[in-house]
Short mmCIF file of C-alpha atoms in Angstrom, two decimals:
data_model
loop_
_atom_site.label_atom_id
_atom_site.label_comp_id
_atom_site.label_asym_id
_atom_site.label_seq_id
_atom_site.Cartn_x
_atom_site.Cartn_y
_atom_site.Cartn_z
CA UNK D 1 11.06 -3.96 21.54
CA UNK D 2 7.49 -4.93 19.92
CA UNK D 3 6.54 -1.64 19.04
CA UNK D 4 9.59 -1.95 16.18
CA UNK D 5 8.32 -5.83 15.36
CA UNK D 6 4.81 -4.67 15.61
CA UNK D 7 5.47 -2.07 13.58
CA UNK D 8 7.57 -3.97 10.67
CA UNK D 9 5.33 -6.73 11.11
CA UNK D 10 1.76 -5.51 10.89
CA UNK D 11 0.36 -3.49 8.20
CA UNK D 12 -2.68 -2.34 5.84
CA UNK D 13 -4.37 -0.17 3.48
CA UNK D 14 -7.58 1.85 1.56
CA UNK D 15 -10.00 4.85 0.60
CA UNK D 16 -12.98 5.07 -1.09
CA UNK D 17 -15.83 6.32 -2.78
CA UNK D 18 -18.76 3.80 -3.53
CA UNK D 19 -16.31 1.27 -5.41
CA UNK D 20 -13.47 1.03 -2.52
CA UNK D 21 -16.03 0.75 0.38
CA UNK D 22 -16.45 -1.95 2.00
CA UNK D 23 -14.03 -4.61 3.11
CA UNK D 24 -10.59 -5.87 1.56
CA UNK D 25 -8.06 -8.05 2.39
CA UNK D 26 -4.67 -9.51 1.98
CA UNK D 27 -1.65 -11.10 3.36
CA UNK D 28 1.65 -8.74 3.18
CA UNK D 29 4.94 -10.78 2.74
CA UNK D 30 7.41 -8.70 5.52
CA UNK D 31 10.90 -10.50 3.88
CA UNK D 32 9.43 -13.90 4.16
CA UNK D 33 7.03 -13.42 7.13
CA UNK D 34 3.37 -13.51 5.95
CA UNK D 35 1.16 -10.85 7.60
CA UNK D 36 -2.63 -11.13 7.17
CA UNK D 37 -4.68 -7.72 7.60
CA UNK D 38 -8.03 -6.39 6.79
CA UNK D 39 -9.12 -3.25 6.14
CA UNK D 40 -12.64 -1.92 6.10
CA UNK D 41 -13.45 1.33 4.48
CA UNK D 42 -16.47 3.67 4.98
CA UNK D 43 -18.13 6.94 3.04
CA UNK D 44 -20.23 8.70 5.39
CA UNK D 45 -21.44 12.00 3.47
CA UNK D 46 -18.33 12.39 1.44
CA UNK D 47 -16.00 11.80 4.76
CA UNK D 48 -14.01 8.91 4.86
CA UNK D 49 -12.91 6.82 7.55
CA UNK D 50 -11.34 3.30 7.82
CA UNK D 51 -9.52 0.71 10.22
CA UNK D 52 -6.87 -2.06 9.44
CA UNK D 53 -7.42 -5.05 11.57
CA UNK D 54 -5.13 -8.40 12.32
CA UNK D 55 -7.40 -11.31 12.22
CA UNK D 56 -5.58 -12.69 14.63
CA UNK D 57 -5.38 -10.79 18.00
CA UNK D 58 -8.81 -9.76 19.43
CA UNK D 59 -9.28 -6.11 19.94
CA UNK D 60 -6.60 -5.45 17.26
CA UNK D 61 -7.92 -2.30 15.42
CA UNK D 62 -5.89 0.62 14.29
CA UNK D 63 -7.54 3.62 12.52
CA UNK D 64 -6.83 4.86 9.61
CA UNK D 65 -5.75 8.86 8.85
CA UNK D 66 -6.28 10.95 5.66
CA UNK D 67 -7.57 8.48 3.55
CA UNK D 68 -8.11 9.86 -0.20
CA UNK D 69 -9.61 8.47 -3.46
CA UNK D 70 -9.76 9.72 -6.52
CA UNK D 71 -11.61 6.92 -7.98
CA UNK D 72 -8.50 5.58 -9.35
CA UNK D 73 -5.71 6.31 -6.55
CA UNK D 74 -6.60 5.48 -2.98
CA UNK D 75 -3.96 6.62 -0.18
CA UNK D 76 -4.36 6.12 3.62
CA UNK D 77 -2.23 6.48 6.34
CA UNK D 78 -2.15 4.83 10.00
CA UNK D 79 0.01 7.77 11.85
CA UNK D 80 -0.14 5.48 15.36
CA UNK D 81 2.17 2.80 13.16
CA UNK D 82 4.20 4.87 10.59
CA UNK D 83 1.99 3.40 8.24
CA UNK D 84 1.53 4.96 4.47
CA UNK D 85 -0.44 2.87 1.53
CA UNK D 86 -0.61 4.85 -2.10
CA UNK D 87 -2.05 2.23 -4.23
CA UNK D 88 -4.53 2.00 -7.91
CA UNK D 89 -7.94 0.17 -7.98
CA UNK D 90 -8.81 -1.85 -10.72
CA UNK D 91 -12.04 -4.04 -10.40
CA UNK D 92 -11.78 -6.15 -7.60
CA UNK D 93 -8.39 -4.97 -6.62
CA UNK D 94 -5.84 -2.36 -5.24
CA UNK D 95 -2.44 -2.65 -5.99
CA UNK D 96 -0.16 -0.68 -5.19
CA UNK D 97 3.23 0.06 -2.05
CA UNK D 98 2.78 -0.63 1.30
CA UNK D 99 5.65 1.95 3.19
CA UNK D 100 6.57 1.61 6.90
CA UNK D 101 9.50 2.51 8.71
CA UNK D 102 11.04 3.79 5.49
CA UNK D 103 10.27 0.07 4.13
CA UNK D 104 8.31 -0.08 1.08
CA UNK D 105 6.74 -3.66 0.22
CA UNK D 106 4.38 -4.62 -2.68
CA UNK D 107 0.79 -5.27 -1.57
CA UNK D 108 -2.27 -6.16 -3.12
CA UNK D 109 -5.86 -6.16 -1.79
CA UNK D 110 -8.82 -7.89 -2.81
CA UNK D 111 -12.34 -8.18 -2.11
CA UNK D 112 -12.10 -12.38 -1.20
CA UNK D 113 -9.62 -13.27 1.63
CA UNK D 114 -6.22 -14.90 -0.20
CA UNK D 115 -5.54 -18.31 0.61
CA UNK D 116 -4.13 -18.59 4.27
CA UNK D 117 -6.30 -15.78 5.64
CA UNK D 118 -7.95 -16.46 8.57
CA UNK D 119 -11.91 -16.74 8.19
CA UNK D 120 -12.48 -16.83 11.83
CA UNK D 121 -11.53 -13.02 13.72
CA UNK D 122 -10.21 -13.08 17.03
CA UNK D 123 -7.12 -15.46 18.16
CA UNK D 124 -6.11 -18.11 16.29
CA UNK D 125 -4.22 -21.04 17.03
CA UNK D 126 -2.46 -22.64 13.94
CA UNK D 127 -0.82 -24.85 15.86
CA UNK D 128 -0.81 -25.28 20.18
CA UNK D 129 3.17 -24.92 20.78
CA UNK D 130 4.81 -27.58 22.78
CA UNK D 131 5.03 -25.28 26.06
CA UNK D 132 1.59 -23.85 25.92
CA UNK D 133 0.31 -25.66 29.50
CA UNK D 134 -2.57 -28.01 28.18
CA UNK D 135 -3.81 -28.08 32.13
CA UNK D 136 -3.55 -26.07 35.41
CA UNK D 137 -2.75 -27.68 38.93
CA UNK D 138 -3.42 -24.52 40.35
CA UNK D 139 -6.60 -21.65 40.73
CA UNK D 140 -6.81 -19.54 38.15
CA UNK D 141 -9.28 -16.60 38.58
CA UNK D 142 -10.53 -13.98 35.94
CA UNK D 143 -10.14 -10.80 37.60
CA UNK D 144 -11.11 -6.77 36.68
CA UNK D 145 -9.56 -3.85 38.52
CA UNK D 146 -9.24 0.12 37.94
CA UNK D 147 -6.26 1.28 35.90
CA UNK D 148 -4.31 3.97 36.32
CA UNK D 149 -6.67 6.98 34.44
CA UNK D 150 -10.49 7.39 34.70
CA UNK D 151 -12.78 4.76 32.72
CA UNK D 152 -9.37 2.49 32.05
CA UNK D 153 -10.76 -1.41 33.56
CA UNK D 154 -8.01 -3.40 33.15
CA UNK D 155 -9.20 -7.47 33.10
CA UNK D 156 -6.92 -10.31 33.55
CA UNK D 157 -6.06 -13.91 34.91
CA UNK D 158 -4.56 -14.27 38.71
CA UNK D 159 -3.13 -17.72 39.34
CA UNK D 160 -1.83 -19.12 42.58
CA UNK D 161 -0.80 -22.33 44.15
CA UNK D 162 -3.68 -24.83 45.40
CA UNK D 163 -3.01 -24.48 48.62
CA UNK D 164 -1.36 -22.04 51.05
CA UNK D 165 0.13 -18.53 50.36
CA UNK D 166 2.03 -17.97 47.47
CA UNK D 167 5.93 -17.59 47.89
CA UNK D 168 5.62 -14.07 46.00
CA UNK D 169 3.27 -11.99 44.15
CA UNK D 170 4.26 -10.63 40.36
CA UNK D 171 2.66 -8.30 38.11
CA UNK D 172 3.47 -9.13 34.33
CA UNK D 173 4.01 -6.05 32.08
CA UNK D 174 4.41 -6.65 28.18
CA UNK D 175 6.39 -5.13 25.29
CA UNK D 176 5.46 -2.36 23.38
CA UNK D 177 2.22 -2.43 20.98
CA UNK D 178 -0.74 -3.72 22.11
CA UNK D 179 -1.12 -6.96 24.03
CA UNK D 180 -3.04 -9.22 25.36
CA UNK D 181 -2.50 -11.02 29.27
CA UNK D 182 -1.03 -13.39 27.05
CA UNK D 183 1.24 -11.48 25.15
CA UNK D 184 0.30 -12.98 22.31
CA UNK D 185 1.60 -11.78 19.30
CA UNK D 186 -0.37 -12.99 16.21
CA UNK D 187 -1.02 -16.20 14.56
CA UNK D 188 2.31 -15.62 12.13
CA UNK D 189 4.50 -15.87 15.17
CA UNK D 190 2.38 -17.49 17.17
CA UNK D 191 3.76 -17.68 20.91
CA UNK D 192 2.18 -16.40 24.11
CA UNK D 193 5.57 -16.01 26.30
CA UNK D 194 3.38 -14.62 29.22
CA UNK D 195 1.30 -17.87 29.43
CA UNK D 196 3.99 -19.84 29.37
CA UNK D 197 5.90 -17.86 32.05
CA UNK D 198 2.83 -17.55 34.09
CA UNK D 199 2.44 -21.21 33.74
CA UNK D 200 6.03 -21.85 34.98
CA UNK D 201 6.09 -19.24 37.85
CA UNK D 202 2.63 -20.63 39.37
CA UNK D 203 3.68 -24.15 39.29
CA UNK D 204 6.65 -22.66 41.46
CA UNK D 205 4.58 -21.65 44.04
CA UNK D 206 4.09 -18.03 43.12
CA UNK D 207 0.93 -16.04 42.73
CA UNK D 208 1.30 -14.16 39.07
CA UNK D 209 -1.33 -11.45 37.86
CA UNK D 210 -1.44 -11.00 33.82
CA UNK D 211 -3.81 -8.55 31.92
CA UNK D 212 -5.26 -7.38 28.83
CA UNK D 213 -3.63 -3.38 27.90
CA UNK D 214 -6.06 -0.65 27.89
CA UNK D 215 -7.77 -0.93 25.36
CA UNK D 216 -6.59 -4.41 24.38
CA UNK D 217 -9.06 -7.82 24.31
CA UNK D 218 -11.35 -7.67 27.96
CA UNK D 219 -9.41 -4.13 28.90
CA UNK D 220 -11.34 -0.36 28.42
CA UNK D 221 -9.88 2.78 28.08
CA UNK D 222 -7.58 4.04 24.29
CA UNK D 223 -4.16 2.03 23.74
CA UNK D 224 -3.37 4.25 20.90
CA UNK D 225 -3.27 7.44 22.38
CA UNK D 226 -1.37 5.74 25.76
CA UNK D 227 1.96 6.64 26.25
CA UNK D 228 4.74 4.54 28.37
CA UNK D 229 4.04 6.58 31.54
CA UNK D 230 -0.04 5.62 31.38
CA UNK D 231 0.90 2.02 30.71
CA UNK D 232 3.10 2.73 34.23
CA UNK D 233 0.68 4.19 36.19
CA UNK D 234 -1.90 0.44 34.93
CA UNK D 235 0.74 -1.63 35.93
CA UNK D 236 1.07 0.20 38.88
CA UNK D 237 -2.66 0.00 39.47
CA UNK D 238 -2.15 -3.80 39.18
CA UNK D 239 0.65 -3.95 42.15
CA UNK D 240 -2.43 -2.07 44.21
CA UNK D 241 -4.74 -4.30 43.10
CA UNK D 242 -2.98 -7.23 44.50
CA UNK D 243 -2.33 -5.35 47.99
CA UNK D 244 -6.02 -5.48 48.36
CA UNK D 245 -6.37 -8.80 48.20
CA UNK D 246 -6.89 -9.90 51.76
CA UNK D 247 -6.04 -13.66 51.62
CA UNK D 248 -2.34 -12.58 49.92
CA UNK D 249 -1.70 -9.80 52.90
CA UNK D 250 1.54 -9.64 53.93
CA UNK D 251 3.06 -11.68 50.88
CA UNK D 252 5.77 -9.41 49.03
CA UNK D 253 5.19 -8.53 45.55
CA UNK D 254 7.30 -7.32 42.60
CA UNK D 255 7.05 -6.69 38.61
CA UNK D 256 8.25 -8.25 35.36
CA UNK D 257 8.57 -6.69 32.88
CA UNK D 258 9.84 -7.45 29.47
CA UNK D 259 10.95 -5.35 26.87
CA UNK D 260 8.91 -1.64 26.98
CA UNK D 261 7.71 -3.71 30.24
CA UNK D 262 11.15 -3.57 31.81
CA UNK D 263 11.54 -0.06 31.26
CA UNK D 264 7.98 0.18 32.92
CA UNK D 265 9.21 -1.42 35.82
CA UNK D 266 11.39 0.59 37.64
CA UNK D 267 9.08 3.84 37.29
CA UNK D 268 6.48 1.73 39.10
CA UNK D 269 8.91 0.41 41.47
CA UNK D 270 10.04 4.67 42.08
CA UNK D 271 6.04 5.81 42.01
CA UNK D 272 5.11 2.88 44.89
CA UNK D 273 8.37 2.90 47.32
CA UNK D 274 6.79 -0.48 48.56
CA UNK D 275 8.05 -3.30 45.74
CA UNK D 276 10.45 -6.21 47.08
CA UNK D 277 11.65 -7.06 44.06
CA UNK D 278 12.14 -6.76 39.83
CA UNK D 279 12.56 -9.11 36.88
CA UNK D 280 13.86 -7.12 33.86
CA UNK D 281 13.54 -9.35 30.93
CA UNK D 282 15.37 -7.79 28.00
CA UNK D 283 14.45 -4.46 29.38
CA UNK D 284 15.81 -0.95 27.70
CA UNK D 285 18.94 0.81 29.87
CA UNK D 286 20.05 2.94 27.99
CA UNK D 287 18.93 6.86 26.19
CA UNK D 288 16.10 5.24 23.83
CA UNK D 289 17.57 7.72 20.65
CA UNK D 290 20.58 5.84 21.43
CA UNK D 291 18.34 2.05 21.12
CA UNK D 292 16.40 3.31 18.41
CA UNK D 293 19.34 3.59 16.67
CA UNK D 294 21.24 0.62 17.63
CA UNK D 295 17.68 -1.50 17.42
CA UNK D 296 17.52 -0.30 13.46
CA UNK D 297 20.36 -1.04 12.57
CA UNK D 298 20.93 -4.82 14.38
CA UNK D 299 17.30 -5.41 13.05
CA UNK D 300 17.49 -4.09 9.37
CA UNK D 301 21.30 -6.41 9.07
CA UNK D 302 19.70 -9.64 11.13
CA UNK D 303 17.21 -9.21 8.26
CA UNK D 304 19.37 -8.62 5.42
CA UNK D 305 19.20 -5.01 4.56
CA UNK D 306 22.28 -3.50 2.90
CA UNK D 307 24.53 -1.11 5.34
CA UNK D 308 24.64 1.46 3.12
CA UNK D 309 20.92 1.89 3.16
CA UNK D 310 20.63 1.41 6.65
CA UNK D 311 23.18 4.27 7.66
CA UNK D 312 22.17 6.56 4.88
CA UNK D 313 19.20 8.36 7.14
CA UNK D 314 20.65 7.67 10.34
CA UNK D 315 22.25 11.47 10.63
CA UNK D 316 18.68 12.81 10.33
CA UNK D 317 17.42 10.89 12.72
CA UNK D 318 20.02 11.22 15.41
CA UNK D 319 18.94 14.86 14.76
CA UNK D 320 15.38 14.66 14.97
CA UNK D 321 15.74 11.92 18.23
CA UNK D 322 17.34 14.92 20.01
CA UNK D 323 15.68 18.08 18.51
CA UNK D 324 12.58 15.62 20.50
CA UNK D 325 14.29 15.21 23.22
CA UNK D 326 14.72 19.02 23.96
CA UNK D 327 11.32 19.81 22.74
CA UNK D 328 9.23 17.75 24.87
CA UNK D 329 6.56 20.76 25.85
CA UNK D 330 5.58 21.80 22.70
CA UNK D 331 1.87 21.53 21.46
CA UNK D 332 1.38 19.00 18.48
CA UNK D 333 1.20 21.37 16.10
CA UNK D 334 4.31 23.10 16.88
CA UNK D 335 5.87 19.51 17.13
CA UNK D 336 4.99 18.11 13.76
CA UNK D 337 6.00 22.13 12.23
CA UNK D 338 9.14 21.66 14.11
CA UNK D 339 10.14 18.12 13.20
CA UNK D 340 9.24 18.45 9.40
CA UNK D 341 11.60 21.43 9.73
CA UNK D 342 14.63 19.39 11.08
CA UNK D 343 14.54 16.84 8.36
CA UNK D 344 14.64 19.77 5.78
CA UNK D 345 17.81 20.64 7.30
CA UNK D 346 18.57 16.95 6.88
CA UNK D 347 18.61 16.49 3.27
CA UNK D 348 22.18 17.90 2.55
CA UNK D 349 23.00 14.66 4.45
CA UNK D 350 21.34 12.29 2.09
CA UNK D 351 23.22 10.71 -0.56
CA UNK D 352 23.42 13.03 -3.94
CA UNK D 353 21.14 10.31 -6.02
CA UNK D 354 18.45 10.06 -3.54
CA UNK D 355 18.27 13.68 -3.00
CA UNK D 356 17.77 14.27 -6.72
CA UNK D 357 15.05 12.15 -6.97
CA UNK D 358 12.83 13.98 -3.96
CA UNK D 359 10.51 15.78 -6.12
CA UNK D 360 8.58 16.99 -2.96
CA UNK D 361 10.39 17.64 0.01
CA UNK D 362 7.40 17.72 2.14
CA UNK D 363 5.63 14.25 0.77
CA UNK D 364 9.47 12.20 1.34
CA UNK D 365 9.82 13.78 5.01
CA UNK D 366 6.49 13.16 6.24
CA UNK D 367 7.54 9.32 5.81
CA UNK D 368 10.02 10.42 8.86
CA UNK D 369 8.14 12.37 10.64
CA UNK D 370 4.44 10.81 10.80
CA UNK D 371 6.01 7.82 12.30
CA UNK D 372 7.37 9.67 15.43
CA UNK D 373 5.08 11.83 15.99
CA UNK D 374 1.99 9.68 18.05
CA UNK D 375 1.54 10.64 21.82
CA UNK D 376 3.58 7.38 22.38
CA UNK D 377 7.01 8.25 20.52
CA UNK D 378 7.08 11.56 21.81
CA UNK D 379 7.09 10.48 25.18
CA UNK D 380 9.33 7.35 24.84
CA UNK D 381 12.18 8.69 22.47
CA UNK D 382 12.51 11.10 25.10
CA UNK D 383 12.57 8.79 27.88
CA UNK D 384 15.69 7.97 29.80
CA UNK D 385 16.02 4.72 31.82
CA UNK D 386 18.80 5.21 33.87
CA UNK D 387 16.78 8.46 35.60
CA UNK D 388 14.88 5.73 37.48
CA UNK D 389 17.37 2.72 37.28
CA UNK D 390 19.91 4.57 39.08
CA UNK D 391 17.05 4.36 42.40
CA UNK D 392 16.82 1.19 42.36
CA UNK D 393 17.66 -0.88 45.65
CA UNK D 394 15.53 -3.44 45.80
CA UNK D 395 16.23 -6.93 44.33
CA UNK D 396 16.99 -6.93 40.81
CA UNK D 397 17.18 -10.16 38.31
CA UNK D 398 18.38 -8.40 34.96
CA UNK D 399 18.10 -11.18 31.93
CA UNK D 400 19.02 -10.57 28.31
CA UNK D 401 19.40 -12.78 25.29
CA UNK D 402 22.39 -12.16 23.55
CA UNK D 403 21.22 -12.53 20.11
CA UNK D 404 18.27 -9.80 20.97
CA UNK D 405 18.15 -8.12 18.06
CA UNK D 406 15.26 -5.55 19.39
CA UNK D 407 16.94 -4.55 22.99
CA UNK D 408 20.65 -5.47 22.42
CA UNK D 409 22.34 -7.30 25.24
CA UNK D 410 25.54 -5.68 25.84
CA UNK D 411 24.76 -2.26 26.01
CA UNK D 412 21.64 -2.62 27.79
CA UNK D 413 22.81 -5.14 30.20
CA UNK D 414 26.24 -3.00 31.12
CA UNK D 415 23.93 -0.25 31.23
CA UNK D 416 22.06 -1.79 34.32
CA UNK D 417 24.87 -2.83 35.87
CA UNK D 418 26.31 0.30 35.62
CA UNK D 419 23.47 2.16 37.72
CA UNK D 420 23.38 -1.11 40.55
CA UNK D 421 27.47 0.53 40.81
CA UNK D 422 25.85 3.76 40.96
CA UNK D 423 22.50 3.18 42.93
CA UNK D 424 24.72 0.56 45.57
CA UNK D 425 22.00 -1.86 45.13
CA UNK D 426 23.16 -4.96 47.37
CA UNK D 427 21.03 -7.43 45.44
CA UNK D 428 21.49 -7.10 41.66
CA UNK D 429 22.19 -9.79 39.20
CA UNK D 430 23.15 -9.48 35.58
CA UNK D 431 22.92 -12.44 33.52
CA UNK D 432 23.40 -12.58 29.28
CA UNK D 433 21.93 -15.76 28.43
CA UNK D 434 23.65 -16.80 24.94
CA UNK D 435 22.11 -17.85 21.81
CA UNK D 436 18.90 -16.44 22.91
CA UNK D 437 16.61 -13.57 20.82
CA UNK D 438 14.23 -11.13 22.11
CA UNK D 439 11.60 -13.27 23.17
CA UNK D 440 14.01 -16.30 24.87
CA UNK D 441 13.68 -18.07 22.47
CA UNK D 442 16.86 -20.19 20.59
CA UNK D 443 17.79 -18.19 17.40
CA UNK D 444 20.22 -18.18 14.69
CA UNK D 445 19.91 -14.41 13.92
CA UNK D 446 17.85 -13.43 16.20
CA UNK D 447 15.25 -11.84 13.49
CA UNK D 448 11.96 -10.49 13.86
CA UNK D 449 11.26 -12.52 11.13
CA UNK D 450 12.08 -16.08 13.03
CA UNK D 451 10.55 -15.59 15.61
CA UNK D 452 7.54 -17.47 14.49
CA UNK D 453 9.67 -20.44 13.01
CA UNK D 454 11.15 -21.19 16.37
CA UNK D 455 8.96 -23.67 17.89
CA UNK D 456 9.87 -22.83 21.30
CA UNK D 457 7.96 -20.06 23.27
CA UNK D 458 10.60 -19.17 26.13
CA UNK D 459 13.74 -21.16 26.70
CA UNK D 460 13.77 -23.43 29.90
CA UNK D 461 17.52 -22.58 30.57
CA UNK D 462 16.03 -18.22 31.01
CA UNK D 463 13.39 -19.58 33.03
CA UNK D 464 15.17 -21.86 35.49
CA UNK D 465 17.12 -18.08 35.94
CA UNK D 466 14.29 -16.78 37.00
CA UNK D 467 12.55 -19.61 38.89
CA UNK D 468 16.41 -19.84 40.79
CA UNK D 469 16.70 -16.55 41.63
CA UNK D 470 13.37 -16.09 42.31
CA UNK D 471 13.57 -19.32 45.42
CA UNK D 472 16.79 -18.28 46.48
CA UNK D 473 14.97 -15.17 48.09
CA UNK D 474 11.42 -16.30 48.75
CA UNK D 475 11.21 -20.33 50.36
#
């Protein structure tokens, strides 16, 4: 899923009194994958506040949460990404230990941008990948429409054929973190899978809406306090937006979704009744404690983490995924109280060296428990995909790569065809594709982490699937 590459992948850090304000950057080294951020840090009457940027992905801007500085020791933290920075200033510098997702890297910040920041803000190309379409046979029309809460304007592209009706309509709905119409995810990786799927499905004959997330680029309205069912409810505003176009009346229309996007699906497909069909593209199908899990662990070995560190938290988290899950009404308060509380009856289960060396209980939880504890991973740890996959019984195309390291194929894909049994859908096709990562994309390990080496965006063999399925239902 991206919210786990976005969140191993981007990062940041600082606090301040007259010396630490201002602007600093650097460019984090994620296990070989080189992240640049920015952060810029403000002292308004003795209150601080801050905000890590990516250079490279408009609209990027996370802020920053209790930020403190001694005048020596600055720590921040960015509770929306797990983030935690505890770092020392000296001159022109902070040093100091980037943490997320129980991660800790080295990071150093600095008042001049490091060689191989970007100078320009906003998207970068560093190089235009081979299937990035460098022209358009077909309209393409920026559009705006109301999302799915009050003063969310969602803005996109709609492309359709030059001439005639489209075969088919289809909303695009990206992964988790926030994205672009594009999906693009950052100059380090530096793809744009849902221009080059729009791109393909057009040329096809089909009409295909894209947009920017609230919040995101062109798009009003929060991102980071959006949970999965608000990003449901804009997609779902995007299907409606298409039904009102009058020159595509009549013409069926249906949703792809990939990754967080596929699980988004089928709750729009349940809250309309109307859709004709779905494209799951890697899509979650199983309890998400159960992916979290399965996703950590296939991510932290694809990237060369020892097992024994991997498993050594897991039984406190299996705890805390379902202490969530059967504490979804309580107020935040009693939520953070309560989780902070499970991972104290956790410790007994660390290993007897680690747990020696927590000299504050509190500080070594809250590493756990500030992570899962945004508006978004409340709701989607205690989400369950087969609720709404087991309605389904409208055309289905499920696709997964079977080196996805992020949604894994097997379970997820058995999953789904385990509810079409269930549901008696009469149109549902499964299909692993092999040697293929999260994003489509040929892999070796299927990494976060090589994604960005892989020149290709999204492997022709996963989209002649779709374009085939796709024409064998709508001439």
């Amino acid at each position: 899923m991206r919210y786990l590459l976005f969140s191993i992948l981007f990062s940041l850090s600082l606090t301040a009194t007259a010396q630490v304000e201002g602007d600093w950057f650097a460019i984090l080294d994620a296990m070989g994958t080189k992240l640049p951020m920015k952060l810029e840090l403000k002292n308004a009457d003795g209150n601080w506040q801050g905000a890590m940027l990516d250079p490279t992905v408009a609209g990027r801007r996370m802020e920053m949460n209790a930020i403190t500085f001694d005048g020596q020791k600055l720590h921040f933290e960015v509770e929306v990404l797990g983030i935690t920075f505890d770092g020392v200033q000296n001159g022109k510098q902070v040093k100091g230990v980037f943490n997320q997702a129980n991660v800790d890297f080295p990071l150093t910040f600095t008042r001049h941008r490091p060689d191989g920041f970007p100078i320009s803000e906003g998207p970068i190309t560093i190089q235009q990948r081979q299937q990035e379409p460098t022209s358009f046979p077909y309209q393409r029309e920026a559009v705006s429409f109301s999302g799915g809460a009050d003063g969310v304007t969602l803005a996109g592209e709609l492309t359709m054929p030059q001439k005639g009706k489209p075969k088919a309509m289809i909303v695009l709905v990206s992964g988790s973190g926030p994205q672009d119409r594009n999906a693009y995810l950052g100059s380090q990786i530096n793809h744009s899978p849902f221009l080059v799927l729009s791109d393909f499905l057009t040329r096809r004959g089909y009409a295909v809406l894209r947009y920017d997330e609230r919040g995101v680029a062109e798009s009003t309205g929060d991102f980071a306090s959006a949970t999965t069912d608000d990003l449901s409810k804009d997609a779902w505003a995007a299907v409606r937006y298409l039904r009102t176009r009058k020159e595509l009346k009549n013409v069926s229309v249906g949703v792809a979704g990939h990754s967080e996007g596929g699980m988004i699906a089928p709750v729009v497909a349940a809250a309309d009744g109307e859709l004709d069909f779905l494209l799951l593209l890697a899509a979650p199908a199983v309890s998400i404690d159960s992916l979290m899990l399965e996703q950590r662990r296939q991510v932290a070995l694809s990237m060369g983490m020892p097992e024994m560190v991997i498993k050594r938290d897991e039984p406190a988290l299996r705890a805390a995924y379902a202490w969530i899950k059967d504490n979804t009404q309580l107020n935040q308060e009693e939520y953070v109280e309560g989780l902070y509380g499970v991972f104290e009856e956790q410790l007994d289960n660390l290993p007897e060296a680690l747990r020696k060396s927590i000299v504050d209980p509190r500080a070594f939880n809250a590493q756990y428990v500030k992570p899962l504890s945004s508006p978004w991973m409340r709701y989607f740890i205690a989400f369950n995909p087969q609720e709404y996959l087991r309605e389904l019984k409208v055309p289905l195309l499920a696709i997964n790569g079977m080196k996805d390291t992020q949604v894994p194929a097997l379970m997820n894909l058995n999953a789904i065809s385990e509810a079409m049994a269930f549901s008696g859908n009469p149109d549902a096709t499964v299909v692993p594709l092999m040697e293929l990562n999260h994003l489509f994309q040929p892999a070796d390990t299927g990494a976060p982490t090589e994604y960005g080496t892989i020149e290709t965006t999204f492997d022709e063999s996963a989209l002649e699937v779709i374009g085939s399925w796709l024409d064998e239902r709508f001439k």
